[in-house]
Amino acid sequence: MRDQTGEDRSRLVAARQAVVRDFVRRHFGLRGTLRLHRAALGADLLRAPANVVLAPVFLMTRLLAMLAMALRLHRLADFLLARQVLLETQVARRVAAEVQGLLDDLQARGLGVAASPQAVSRAVQDYAGVRSAVSEMTTTLLVLVSGYAVFHSATPGILSLAGPIATLRAEAEAIAGFPLGQGLGRMYYAAFPVTLPPWQVVLTGVALAMLASLVTTFAGVLADPVQRATGTHRRRLMRLLDRLDRTEGAGQGLAREHLAARLGDVSDLALSLWRALRG
């Protein structure tokens, strides 16, 4: 690949783009993503919540691996990169199989990559992980929009949403049971807000976390067609191919989607602490 002229490289990229565009159309359009998500109806409903908990651990191992590479501790970096932190879901396995099939198809057409099979396998798994991170980002966006629509405030995650929802539910119950009628109940509790015990907020947060995990499992049904329409899937796959052509360091980076997904968690925690400190 390194001996190619600029013209040869351009023809290679153009040929790959045609194959990738057809692949994205078949697998990440609405029909394609619905076929992928059939595999989620099963154990994935349990794996998804576990992966939400394990995601910060995954991010930490990748950041430590990048630091090890910067310090030229290659054996430590390889050890960290080989750790399978996240549970492999059936949907992720299907995505990885389809992407591997794409790479095999390109190889058969004479459009294959220069990386070793080990680097290719790692990159394919990373791609499936990136897609899962996008599903988490989609869930975060849905939570944020819901918070603005209902409470007119930022709710970037479950922590910041649990308190308002628990309060809303408690106020509705208190108003419904007010002895002088619901009209006077609304006036009374507007002046004297309901005081919630901490366990109610925690219980609401647990219920919301379970619901968010379920949404994350199927968030790709929304995210995939949008990413297909905007060309995101195509560009991500083309970057994958370009990275695998540069065999040194292929698959060793940290995708920005993982950082963006964890940024939502950090924002949620920071906003919740800020509101708690303000009372």
Tab-separated table of C-alpha atoms in Angstrom:
chain	number	residue	atom	x	y	z
A	1	MET	CA	0.000	0.000	0.000
A	2	ARG	CA	2.859	2.353	0.758
A	3	ASP	CA	4.244	2.051	-2.833
A	4	GLN	CA	1.049	3.371	-4.391
A	5	THR	CA	1.080	6.580	-6.382
A	6	GLY	CA	-1.355	9.332	-5.557
A	7	GLU	CA	-3.494	8.371	-8.559
A	8	ASP	CA	-3.563	4.701	-7.549
A	9	ARG	CA	-4.521	5.673	-4.041
A	10	SER	CA	-7.375	7.843	-5.303
A	11	ARG	CA	-8.743	4.993	-7.417
A	12	LEU	CA	-8.493	2.633	-4.452
A	13	VAL	CA	-10.360	5.036	-2.171
A	14	ALA	CA	-13.076	5.639	-4.774
A	15	ALA	CA	-13.581	1.892	-5.292
A	16	ARG	CA	-13.752	1.312	-1.553
A	17	GLN	CA	-16.253	4.123	-1.096
A	18	ALA	CA	-18.640	2.485	-3.556
A	19	VAL	CA	-18.491	-0.820	-1.666
A	20	VAL	CA	-18.791	0.869	1.730
A	21	ARG	CA	-21.737	2.993	0.590
A	22	ASP	CA	-23.625	-0.127	-0.489
A	23	PHE	CA	-22.716	-1.876	2.777
A	24	VAL	CA	-24.045	1.031	4.864
A	25	ARG	CA	-27.245	1.170	2.834
A	26	ARG	CA	-27.933	-2.540	3.399
A	27	HIS	CA	-26.995	-2.819	7.066
A	28	PHE	CA	-27.603	0.582	8.670
A	29	GLY	CA	-30.757	1.760	6.980
A	30	LEU	CA	-34.044	1.246	8.812
A	31	ARG	CA	-34.596	-2.299	7.557
A	32	GLY	CA	-30.991	-3.262	8.130
A	33	THR	CA	-30.819	-1.962	11.685
A	34	LEU	CA	-34.124	-3.651	12.547
A	35	ARG	CA	-32.611	-6.948	11.388
A	36	LEU	CA	-29.549	-6.299	13.535
A	37	HIS	CA	-31.632	-5.533	16.613
A	38	ARG	CA	-33.600	-8.760	16.450
A	39	ALA	CA	-30.587	-10.260	18.200
A	40	ALA	CA	-31.143	-7.899	21.152
A	41	LEU	CA	-34.342	-9.703	22.168
A	42	GLY	CA	-32.734	-11.945	24.735
A	43	ALA	CA	-29.662	-11.835	26.941
A	44	ASP	CA	-28.680	-8.421	25.568
A	45	LEU	CA	-31.367	-6.937	27.806
A	46	LEU	CA	-29.167	-8.018	30.740
A	47	ARG	CA	-25.789	-7.308	29.146
A	48	ALA	CA	-26.673	-3.700	28.246
A	49	PRO	CA	-27.109	-2.502	31.872
A	50	ALA	CA	-23.850	-4.235	32.836
A	51	ASN	CA	-22.007	-2.505	29.995
A	52	VAL	CA	-23.292	0.885	31.121
A	53	VAL	CA	-21.637	0.217	34.500
A	54	LEU	CA	-18.443	-1.152	32.913
A	55	ALA	CA	-18.056	1.657	30.365
A	56	PRO	CA	-15.964	3.935	32.662
A	57	VAL	CA	-13.622	0.982	33.341
A	58	PHE	CA	-13.266	0.453	29.593
A	59	LEU	CA	-12.417	4.121	29.107
A	60	MET	CA	-9.806	3.986	31.864
A	61	THR	CA	-8.054	0.955	30.359
A	62	ARG	CA	-7.906	2.673	26.957
A	63	LEU	CA	-6.519	5.893	28.439
A	64	LEU	CA	-3.886	3.924	30.365
A	65	ALA	CA	-2.992	2.043	27.171
A	66	MET	CA	-2.488	5.334	25.329
A	67	LEU	CA	-0.273	6.570	28.162
A	68	ALA	CA	1.730	3.326	28.063
A	69	MET	CA	2.243	3.721	24.309
A	70	ALA	CA	3.420	7.309	24.815
A	71	LEU	CA	5.962	6.011	27.348
A	72	ARG	CA	6.942	3.225	24.900
A	73	LEU	CA	5.728	0.524	27.279
A	74	HIS	CA	4.421	-1.514	24.366
A	75	ARG	CA	3.923	-4.794	26.241
A	76	LEU	CA	1.796	-3.040	28.877
A	77	ALA	CA	-0.158	-1.225	26.166
A	78	ASP	CA	-0.827	-4.479	24.299
A	79	PHE	CA	-1.926	-6.126	27.557
A	80	LEU	CA	-4.398	-3.345	28.322
A	81	LEU	CA	-5.752	-3.226	24.777
A	82	ALA	CA	-6.350	-6.979	24.854
A	83	ARG	CA	-8.587	-6.733	27.939
A	84	GLN	CA	-12.218	-7.469	27.068
A	85	VAL	CA	-13.849	-5.145	29.597
A	86	LEU	CA	-17.300	-4.832	28.047
A	87	LEU	CA	-19.624	-7.795	27.698
A	88	GLU	CA	-20.106	-8.668	24.048
A	89	THR	CA	-23.752	-8.289	23.122
A	90	GLN	CA	-25.427	-10.219	20.353
A	91	VAL	CA	-25.970	-6.978	18.431
A	92	ALA	CA	-22.283	-6.046	18.746
A	93	ARG	CA	-21.339	-9.547	17.614
A	94	ARG	CA	-23.581	-9.184	14.568
A	95	VAL	CA	-22.113	-5.771	13.754
A	96	ALA	CA	-18.569	-7.114	14.080
A	97	ALA	CA	-19.412	-10.056	11.834
A	98	GLU	CA	-20.883	-7.764	9.173
A	99	VAL	CA	-17.888	-5.403	9.263
A	100	GLN	CA	-15.510	-8.376	9.055
A	101	GLY	CA	-17.533	-9.554	6.069
A	102	LEU	CA	-17.060	-6.128	4.478
A	103	LEU	CA	-13.292	-6.353	4.937
A	104	ASP	CA	-13.265	-9.875	3.491
A	105	ASP	CA	-15.281	-8.655	0.507
A	106	LEU	CA	-12.834	-5.815	-0.089
A	107	GLN	CA	-9.944	-8.270	0.141
A	108	ALA	CA	-11.586	-10.511	-2.458
A	109	ARG	CA	-11.985	-7.519	-4.784
A	110	GLY	CA	-8.343	-6.590	-4.441
A	111	LEU	CA	-9.201	-3.582	-2.273
A	112	GLY	CA	-8.019	-5.029	1.039
A	113	VAL	CA	-6.066	-3.358	3.822
A	114	ALA	CA	-2.403	-3.749	4.751
A	115	ALA	CA	-2.819	-4.525	8.447
A	116	SER	CA	-2.257	-7.924	10.023
A	117	PRO	CA	-5.250	-10.190	10.804
A	118	GLN	CA	-4.758	-9.479	14.514
A	119	ALA	CA	-4.928	-5.717	13.941
A	120	VAL	CA	-7.978	-6.158	11.712
A	121	SER	CA	-9.777	-8.232	14.351
A	122	ARG	CA	-9.062	-5.660	17.050
A	123	ALA	CA	-10.219	-2.805	14.828
A	124	VAL	CA	-13.460	-4.616	14.015
A	125	GLN	CA	-14.184	-5.103	17.712
A	126	ASP	CA	-13.375	-1.441	18.339
A	127	TYR	CA	-15.831	-0.434	15.620
A	128	ALA	CA	-18.601	-2.450	17.279
A	129	GLY	CA	-17.708	-0.760	20.583
A	130	VAL	CA	-17.918	2.678	18.992
A	131	ARG	CA	-21.397	1.899	17.713
A	132	SER	CA	-22.432	0.929	21.258
A	133	ALA	CA	-21.040	4.225	22.548
A	134	VAL	CA	-23.173	6.064	19.990
A	135	SER	CA	-26.216	4.227	21.364
A	136	GLU	CA	-25.361	5.564	24.828
A	137	MET	CA	-25.019	9.067	23.382
A	138	THR	CA	-28.449	8.682	21.772
A	139	THR	CA	-29.961	7.737	25.124
A	140	THR	CA	-28.273	10.732	26.772
A	141	LEU	CA	-29.727	13.011	24.096
A	142	LEU	CA	-33.212	11.560	24.643
A	143	VAL	CA	-32.891	12.102	28.405
A	144	LEU	CA	-31.697	15.670	27.831
A	145	VAL	CA	-34.573	16.481	25.486
A	146	SER	CA	-37.090	14.912	27.892
A	147	GLY	CA	-35.741	16.990	30.779
A	148	TYR	CA	-36.036	20.212	28.818
A	149	ALA	CA	-39.534	19.330	27.608
A	150	VAL	CA	-40.919	18.400	31.035
A	151	PHE	CA	-38.837	20.365	33.551
A	152	HIS	CA	-37.334	23.142	31.385
A	153	SER	CA	-33.866	22.378	32.730
A	154	ALA	CA	-30.764	20.456	31.685
A	155	THR	CA	-30.820	16.755	32.558
A	156	PRO	CA	-27.826	15.134	30.825
A	157	GLY	CA	-28.331	11.833	32.620
A	158	ILE	CA	-30.200	9.714	35.115
A	159	LEU	CA	-28.690	11.368	38.192
A	160	SER	CA	-29.981	14.807	37.287
A	161	LEU	CA	-33.342	13.443	36.112
A	162	ALA	CA	-34.103	11.229	39.122
A	163	GLY	CA	-34.722	14.082	41.568
A	164	PRO	CA	-37.196	16.050	39.429
A	165	ILE	CA	-39.148	12.942	38.456
A	166	ALA	CA	-39.319	11.706	42.054
A	167	THR	CA	-40.511	15.153	43.150
A	168	LEU	CA	-43.100	15.308	40.369
A	169	ARG	CA	-44.478	11.900	41.306
A	170	ALA	CA	-44.591	12.749	45.029
A	171	GLU	CA	-46.342	16.062	44.362
A	172	ALA	CA	-48.929	14.381	42.135
A	173	GLU	CA	-49.693	11.844	44.861
A	174	ALA	CA	-49.866	14.547	47.547
A	175	ILE	CA	-52.185	16.743	45.456
A	176	ALA	CA	-54.442	13.804	44.641
A	177	GLY	CA	-54.779	13.020	48.348
A	178	PHE	CA	-55.180	16.605	49.590
A	179	PRO	CA	-58.290	16.715	51.833
A	180	LEU	CA	-59.596	20.053	50.484
A	181	GLY	CA	-59.437	19.097	46.826
A	182	GLN	CA	-56.808	19.071	44.123
A	183	GLY	CA	-57.153	22.779	43.254
A	184	LEU	CA	-56.279	23.892	46.784
A	185	GLY	CA	-53.715	21.082	46.921
A	186	ARG	CA	-51.820	22.573	43.983
A	187	MET	CA	-51.813	25.981	45.684
A	188	TYR	CA	-50.706	24.511	49.003
A	189	TYR	CA	-47.824	22.462	47.610
A	190	ALA	CA	-46.732	25.344	45.385
A	191	ALA	CA	-46.159	27.313	48.587
A	192	PHE	CA	-44.939	24.352	50.659
A	193	PRO	CA	-43.104	21.883	48.392
A	194	VAL	CA	-43.171	18.196	49.177
A	195	THR	CA	-40.110	16.961	51.073
A	196	LEU	CA	-38.756	13.712	49.673
A	197	PRO	CA	-36.867	11.094	51.681
A	198	PRO	CA	-33.563	10.142	49.963
A	199	TRP	CA	-34.644	6.549	49.404
A	200	GLN	CA	-37.413	7.669	47.051
A	201	VAL	CA	-34.921	9.525	44.865
A	202	VAL	CA	-32.592	6.507	44.860
A	203	LEU	CA	-35.431	4.143	43.974
A	204	THR	CA	-36.522	6.444	41.153
A	205	GLY	CA	-32.927	6.586	39.883
A	206	VAL	CA	-32.670	2.790	39.836
A	207	ALA	CA	-35.916	2.498	37.893
A	208	LEU	CA	-34.787	5.165	35.421
A	209	ALA	CA	-31.392	3.470	35.000
A	210	MET	CA	-33.101	0.197	34.104
A	211	LEU	CA	-35.312	2.007	31.608
A	212	ALA	CA	-32.317	3.858	30.132
A	213	SER	CA	-30.469	0.566	29.677
A	214	LEU	CA	-33.425	-0.819	27.770
A	215	VAL	CA	-33.519	2.303	25.587
A	216	THR	CA	-29.761	2.028	24.967
A	217	THR	CA	-30.182	-1.570	23.800
A	218	PHE	CA	-32.455	-0.439	20.967
A	219	ALA	CA	-31.164	3.121	20.481
A	220	GLY	CA	-29.391	2.035	17.321
A	221	VAL	CA	-32.764	1.708	15.612
A	222	LEU	CA	-32.883	5.519	15.730
A	223	ALA	CA	-29.170	6.264	15.529
A	224	ASP	CA	-28.230	4.027	12.584
A	225	PRO	CA	-30.571	5.567	9.962
A	226	VAL	CA	-29.583	9.067	11.081
A	227	GLN	CA	-25.892	8.210	10.799
A	228	ARG	CA	-26.507	6.652	7.416
A	229	ALA	CA	-28.326	9.780	6.182
A	230	THR	CA	-25.583	12.096	7.447
A	231	GLY	CA	-22.789	9.907	6.075
A	232	THR	CA	-21.368	9.230	9.535
A	233	HIS	CA	-21.288	5.447	9.139
A	234	ARG	CA	-19.582	5.741	5.750
A	235	ARG	CA	-16.941	8.172	6.992
A	236	ARG	CA	-16.263	6.075	10.087
A	237	LEU	CA	-15.748	2.945	7.993
A	238	MET	CA	-13.485	4.805	5.566
A	239	ARG	CA	-11.391	6.050	8.512
A	240	LEU	CA	-11.202	2.465	9.721
A	241	LEU	CA	-9.859	1.322	6.352
A	242	ASP	CA	-7.391	4.182	6.209
A	243	ARG	CA	-6.144	3.357	9.699
A	244	LEU	CA	-5.716	-0.310	8.793
A	245	ASP	CA	-3.642	0.681	5.776
A	246	ARG	CA	-1.225	2.332	8.195
A	247	THR	CA	-0.272	-0.911	9.930
A	248	GLU	CA	1.768	0.751	12.660
A	249	GLY	CA	-0.566	1.598	15.522
A	250	ALA	CA	-3.682	0.342	13.745
A	251	GLY	CA	-6.563	0.104	16.166
A	252	GLN	CA	-4.611	1.586	19.102
A	253	GLY	CA	-6.394	4.911	19.386
A	254	LEU	CA	-9.375	5.897	21.460
A	255	ALA	CA	-12.438	6.817	19.433
A	256	ARG	CA	-13.941	10.190	20.240
A	257	GLU	CA	-17.378	8.562	20.577
A	258	HIS	CA	-16.229	6.842	23.782
A	259	LEU	CA	-15.018	10.150	25.178
A	260	ALA	CA	-18.277	11.858	24.201
A	261	ALA	CA	-20.348	9.142	25.902
A	262	ARG	CA	-18.375	9.474	29.127
A	263	LEU	CA	-18.527	13.274	28.911
A	264	GLY	CA	-22.284	12.934	29.300
A	265	ASP	CA	-21.777	10.929	32.509
A	266	VAL	CA	-19.329	13.494	33.897
A	267	SER	CA	-21.693	16.349	33.039
A	268	ASP	CA	-24.569	14.533	34.735
A	269	LEU	CA	-22.537	13.975	37.902
A	270	ALA	CA	-21.215	17.544	37.976
A	271	LEU	CA	-24.682	19.055	37.470
A	272	SER	CA	-26.190	16.838	40.174
A	273	LEU	CA	-23.477	17.817	42.669
A	274	TRP	CA	-23.912	21.500	41.807
A	275	ARG	CA	-27.661	21.349	42.383
A	276	ALA	CA	-27.166	19.446	45.641
A	277	LEU	CA	-24.708	22.040	46.929
A	278	ARG	CA	-27.086	24.843	45.979
A	279	GLY	CA	-29.881	23.073	47.845
